[in-house]
Amino acid sequence: MKIAIAGAGAMGCRFGYMLTKAGQDVVLIDEWPAHIEAIRTNGLQVVDGDTTDTLQIPIYRPEEVHEEVDVVIAFTKSMKLGEMLEKIKAIIHEDTKVVCLLNGLGHEYTMEKYVPRKNIIMGVTIWTAGINAPGVARLGGTGTVEIQAVEEASGRAIAEELVAVMNQAGLNASYSEDVLFSIWRKACVNGTMNATCAILDANIGEVFDTTTAEAVVDQIIHEFVEVAHHEGVKIDEAEMKNYVYTASNKVRAHYPSMHQDLMQNHRFTEIDYLNGFVAKRGLEYGIPTPYCAMITQLIHAKEQILKVQ
Ligand code: NAD
């Protein structure tokens, strides 16, 4: 299968590496000059625990790719998705399936502007990865992938083929009957931990141990659940709370990606696609979302204070 990974940061490199190792025909597409240069010069370096592997893998800027592909796997940050799809439209032909594995909410609306609905596959993954330096990806841990075609009549067969391809690569993929639920559930976990840890400059255990955490977390979950229902996604609020608190206990020492992006690396965050999406949709639906709205404003304020790029 000819696969383009659109957005070859940490996760794009992980998926590109694993799929190439499994024999797929993969190209990476990215815009970070130092990263592209390093991969072209030294190959993609992949660090997993004590071992480092080097993989020769083609990497291009969006304007350099022209050959049509069977599947595009999008792995940009949320705010770059539309721009990336616009820039790579030359490789998306009428049957190319485009898979979205980004964190966050509302990406199906962005995808629809660039890709016919029959070719959109939505997904979610709990694999993780990091970047140690340009051209050097850090793996570790294990994960799963869930995908589902937006229009099952036209997209399910190829999505199931892609599940098989991912499984050959060890990605633990499955075809989901309700991927939006899984996407919202993960976003709700991120919505309680990411911004709170970034604003408070603390890890998950430190935040969840405070006497005020429960009131904040419970209200954020309530707002996510209410807006999800209006988006046609049914989430049981009590179950979601249980899920979030159980998850928080397993990763107490972890600094979520928004903390890493904002506080450690002074990069823009995906807040508009987490709490910000809930606040925006809440306003449209007439649902009060005061905590999500304020958290979004505080993160944007911090982005400005830190003069992020
Ligand atoms: P990333 O930040 O590693 O990469 C995103 C883009 O930023 C890439 O184009 C990359 O080249 C560029 N980039 C990365 N570091 C840079 C730097 N220092 N300077 C300039 N450019 C840089 O993003 P990611 O972690 O791969 O995430 C992609 C999507 O997957 C996001 O929606 C994220 O929330 C989601 N996700 C991430 C993880 C994870 O563990 N990293 C897990 C699940 C989902």
CSV table of C-alpha atoms in Angstrom, one decimal, residues 44-250:
chain,number,residue,atom,x,y,z
A,44,LEU,CA,15.4,8.4,10.6
A,45,GLN,CA,16.9,7.5,13.9
A,46,VAL,CA,14.5,5.7,16.2
A,47,VAL,CA,15.4,5.3,19.8
A,48,ASP,CA,13.5,2.6,21.8
A,49,GLY,CA,14.8,2.1,25.3
A,50,ASP,CA,18.5,1.2,24.9
A,51,THR,CA,18.4,0.5,21.2
A,52,THR,CA,18.7,2.8,18.3
A,53,ASP,CA,17.7,1.9,14.7
A,54,THR,CA,18.2,3.8,11.5
A,55,LEU,CA,15.8,3.7,8.7
A,56,GLN,CA,16.2,5.2,5.3
A,57,ILE,CA,12.8,6.7,4.5
A,58,PRO,CA,11.9,9.3,2.0
A,59,ILE,CA,10.8,12.7,3.4
A,60,TYR,CA,9.4,15.6,1.5
A,61,ARG,CA,8.1,19.1,2.0
A,62,PRO,CA,4.4,19.3,1.0
A,63,GLU,CA,5.1,21.2,-2.2
A,64,GLU,CA,7.6,18.5,-3.3
A,65,VAL,CA,5.1,15.6,-3.4
A,66,HIS,CA,3.1,14.8,-6.6
A,67,GLU,CA,2.7,11.1,-6.8
A,68,GLU,CA,-0.8,9.9,-5.9
A,69,VAL,CA,-1.1,7.6,-2.9
A,70,ASP,CA,-3.7,5.0,-1.6
A,71,VAL,CA,-3.8,6.4,1.9
A,72,VAL,CA,-2.8,9.5,3.7
A,73,ILE,CA,-2.4,9.3,7.4
A,74,ALA,CA,-2.6,12.8,8.9
A,75,PHE,CA,-0.4,13.4,12.0
A,76,THR,CA,0.0,17.2,12.1
A,77,LYS,CA,-0.8,19.2,15.1
A,78,SER,CA,-4.6,20.0,15.1
A,79,MET,CA,-4.1,23.7,14.0
A,80,LYS,CA,-2.1,22.6,10.9
A,81,LEU,CA,-4.4,19.9,9.6
A,82,GLY,CA,-6.3,22.1,7.1
A,83,GLU,CA,-3.2,23.8,5.8
A,84,MET,CA,-1.4,20.5,5.3
A,85,LEU,CA,-4.4,18.9,3.4
A,86,GLU,CA,-4.5,22.0,1.2
A,87,LYS,CA,-0.8,21.8,0.4
A,88,ILE,CA,-0.8,18.0,-0.5
A,89,LYS,CA,-4.0,18.0,-2.6
A,90,ALA,CA,-1.8,16.8,-5.6
A,91,ILE,CA,-1.4,13.4,-4.0
A,92,ILE,CA,-5.0,13.0,-3.0
A,93,HIS,CA,-6.8,11.4,-6.0
A,94,GLU,CA,-10.5,10.6,-6.1
A,95,ASP,CA,-10.1,7.2,-4.3
A,96,THR,CA,-7.3,8.2,-1.8
A,97,LYS,CA,-8.5,7.6,1.7
A,98,VAL,CA,-7.4,10.1,4.3
A,99,VAL,CA,-7.1,8.9,7.9
A,100,CYS,CA,-7.1,11.4,10.8
A,101,LEU,CA,-5.3,10.2,13.9
A,102,LEU,CA,-4.8,13.5,15.6
A,103,ASN,CA,-5.9,14.2,19.2
A,104,GLY,CA,-8.8,16.6,19.6
A,105,LEU,CA,-12.2,17.3,18.3
A,106,GLY,CA,-13.9,18.6,15.2
A,107,HIS,CA,-11.3,17.3,12.7
A,108,GLU,CA,-14.0,15.7,10.6
A,109,TYR,CA,-15.3,19.2,9.8
A,110,THR,CA,-11.8,20.3,8.7
A,111,MET,CA,-11.3,17.2,6.6
A,112,GLU,CA,-14.6,17.6,4.8
A,113,LYS,CA,-13.3,20.9,3.3
A,114,TYR,CA,-10.5,19.0,1.5
A,115,VAL,CA,-11.6,15.4,1.1
A,116,PRO,CA,-14.9,13.9,0.0
A,117,ARG,CA,-16.7,12.3,2.9
A,118,LYS,CA,-16.6,8.9,1.2
A,119,ASN,CA,-12.8,9.0,1.6
A,120,ILE,CA,-12.5,10.2,5.2
A,121,ILE,CA,-11.5,7.7,7.9
A,122,MET,CA,-11.6,9.0,11.5
A,123,GLY,CA,-9.4,7.4,14.1
A,124,VAL,CA,-7.8,7.6,17.5
A,125,THR,CA,-4.6,6.1,18.9
A,126,ILE,CA,-3.1,5.7,22.3
A,127,TRP,CA,0.4,5.0,21.0
A,128,THR,CA,2.8,7.6,22.1
A,129,ALA,CA,6.1,9.0,20.8
A,130,GLY,CA,8.5,11.9,21.2
A,131,ILE,CA,11.2,13.8,19.4
A,132,ASN,CA,14.7,13.8,20.9
A,133,ALA,CA,16.2,16.0,18.3
A,134,PRO,CA,15.6,16.8,14.6
A,135,GLY,CA,15.6,13.4,12.8
A,136,VAL,CA,15.5,11.4,16.1
A,137,ALA,CA,12.2,9.9,17.2
A,138,ARG,CA,11.6,8.3,20.6
A,139,LEU,CA,9.3,5.3,20.8
A,140,GLY,CA,8.6,3.1,23.9
A,141,GLY,CA,5.4,1.7,25.4
A,142,THR,CA,2.6,0.1,23.5
A,143,GLY,CA,-0.7,1.2,22.2
A,144,THR,CA,-3.8,0.7,20.0
A,145,VAL,CA,-5.4,2.3,17.0
A,146,GLU,CA,-9.2,2.5,16.3
A,147,ILE,CA,-10.4,3.7,12.9
A,148,GLN,CA,-13.8,4.0,11.2
A,149,ALA,CA,-14.9,5.2,7.8
A,150,VAL,CA,-17.2,8.2,7.9
A,151,GLU,CA,-19.3,6.7,5.2
A,152,GLU,CA,-19.2,3.0,5.8
A,153,ALA,CA,-20.7,1.9,2.5
A,154,SER,CA,-17.8,3.3,0.5
A,155,GLY,CA,-15.0,3.4,3.1
A,156,ARG,CA,-15.3,0.3,5.3
A,157,ALA,CA,-13.6,-2.2,3.1
A,158,ILE,CA,-10.4,-0.1,2.6
A,159,ALA,CA,-10.5,0.9,6.3
A,160,GLU,CA,-10.5,-2.8,7.2
A,161,GLU,CA,-7.7,-3.4,4.7
A,162,LEU,CA,-5.8,-0.6,6.5
A,163,VAL,CA,-6.5,-2.2,9.8
A,164,ALA,CA,-4.8,-5.4,8.5
A,165,VAL,CA,-1.9,-3.5,7.2
A,166,MET,CA,-1.4,-1.7,10.6
A,167,ASN,CA,-1.6,-5.0,12.4
A,168,GLN,CA,1.1,-6.5,10.2
A,169,ALA,CA,3.2,-3.5,11.5
A,170,GLY,CA,2.3,-4.3,15.1
A,171,LEU,CA,0.1,-1.3,15.6
A,172,ASN,CA,-2.8,-3.2,17.3
A,173,ALA,CA,-5.5,-1.7,15.1
A,174,SER,CA,-9.2,-2.4,15.1
A,175,TYR,CA,-12.2,-1.3,13.1
A,176,SER,CA,-14.4,0.7,15.4
A,177,GLU,CA,-18.2,0.7,15.3
A,178,ASP,CA,-18.3,4.1,17.1
A,179,VAL,CA,-15.0,5.9,16.7
A,180,LEU,CA,-16.4,9.3,17.6
A,181,PHE,CA,-17.2,8.0,21.1
A,182,SER,CA,-13.5,6.9,21.5
A,183,ILE,CA,-12.3,10.2,20.1
A,184,TRP,CA,-14.5,12.2,22.5
A,185,ARG,CA,-13.5,9.9,25.4
A,186,LYS,CA,-9.8,10.6,24.7
A,187,ALA,CA,-10.4,14.3,24.2
A,188,CYS,CA,-12.2,14.4,27.6
A,189,VAL,CA,-9.2,12.8,29.3
A,190,ASN,CA,-6.9,15.3,27.6
A,191,GLY,CA,-9.4,18.1,28.4
A,192,THR,CA,-9.1,17.5,32.1
A,193,MET,CA,-5.3,16.9,32.3
A,194,ASN,CA,-3.6,18.8,29.5
A,195,ALA,CA,-4.6,22.4,30.2
A,196,THR,CA,-4.7,22.1,34.0
A,197,CYS,CA,-1.2,20.7,34.2
A,198,ALA,CA,0.1,23.3,31.7
A,199,ILE,CA,-1.6,26.2,33.6
A,200,LEU,CA,-0.5,24.9,37.0
A,201,ASP,CA,3.0,23.8,35.7
A,202,ALA,CA,2.6,20.5,37.4
A,203,ASN,CA,2.3,16.8,36.6
A,204,ILE,CA,-0.9,14.9,36.7
A,205,GLY,CA,-0.5,13.5,40.2
A,206,GLU,CA,0.3,16.9,41.6
A,207,VAL,CA,-2.8,18.4,40.0
A,208,PHE,CA,-5.2,15.6,40.9
A,209,ASP,CA,-4.0,15.6,44.5
A,210,THR,CA,-5.0,19.2,45.1
A,211,THR,CA,-8.2,19.8,47.1
A,212,THR,CA,-9.7,21.8,44.2
A,213,ALA,CA,-9.0,19.2,41.5
A,214,GLU,CA,-12.2,17.3,41.8
A,215,ALA,CA,-14.5,20.3,41.4
A,216,VAL,CA,-12.5,21.5,38.3
A,217,VAL,CA,-12.2,18.0,36.7
A,218,ASP,CA,-15.9,17.1,37.3
A,219,GLN,CA,-17.1,20.4,35.8
A,220,ILE,CA,-14.9,20.0,32.7
A,221,ILE,CA,-16.2,16.4,32.2
A,222,HIS,CA,-19.8,17.7,32.6
A,223,GLU,CA,-19.2,20.3,29.9
A,224,PHE,CA,-17.6,17.7,27.5
A,225,VAL,CA,-20.5,15.3,28.1
A,226,GLU,CA,-23.2,17.9,27.5
A,227,VAL,CA,-21.7,19.1,24.2
A,228,ALA,CA,-20.9,15.6,23.1
A,229,HIS,CA,-24.6,14.7,23.4
A,230,HIS,CA,-25.5,17.6,21.1
A,231,GLU,CA,-22.9,16.3,18.6
A,232,GLY,CA,-24.7,13.0,18.6
A,233,VAL,CA,-22.1,11.2,20.9
A,234,LYS,CA,-23.5,9.6,24.0
A,235,ILE,CA,-21.2,9.5,27.0
A,236,ASP,CA,-22.2,8.4,30.4
A,237,GLU,CA,-21.0,11.1,32.8
A,238,ALA,CA,-20.4,8.8,35.8
A,239,GLU,CA,-18.5,6.3,33.6
A,240,MET,CA,-16.4,9.1,32.1
A,241,LYS,CA,-15.5,10.4,35.6
A,242,ASN,CA,-14.5,6.9,36.6
A,243,TYR,CA,-12.4,6.5,33.4
A,244,VAL,CA,-10.6,9.9,33.9
A,245,TYR,CA,-9.8,9.3,37.6
A,246,THR,CA,-8.6,5.7,36.8
A,247,ALA,CA,-6.5,7.0,34.0
A,248,SER,CA,-5.0,9.8,36.1
A,249,ASN,CA,-3.9,7.3,38.7
A,250,LYS,CA,-1.9,5.3,36.1
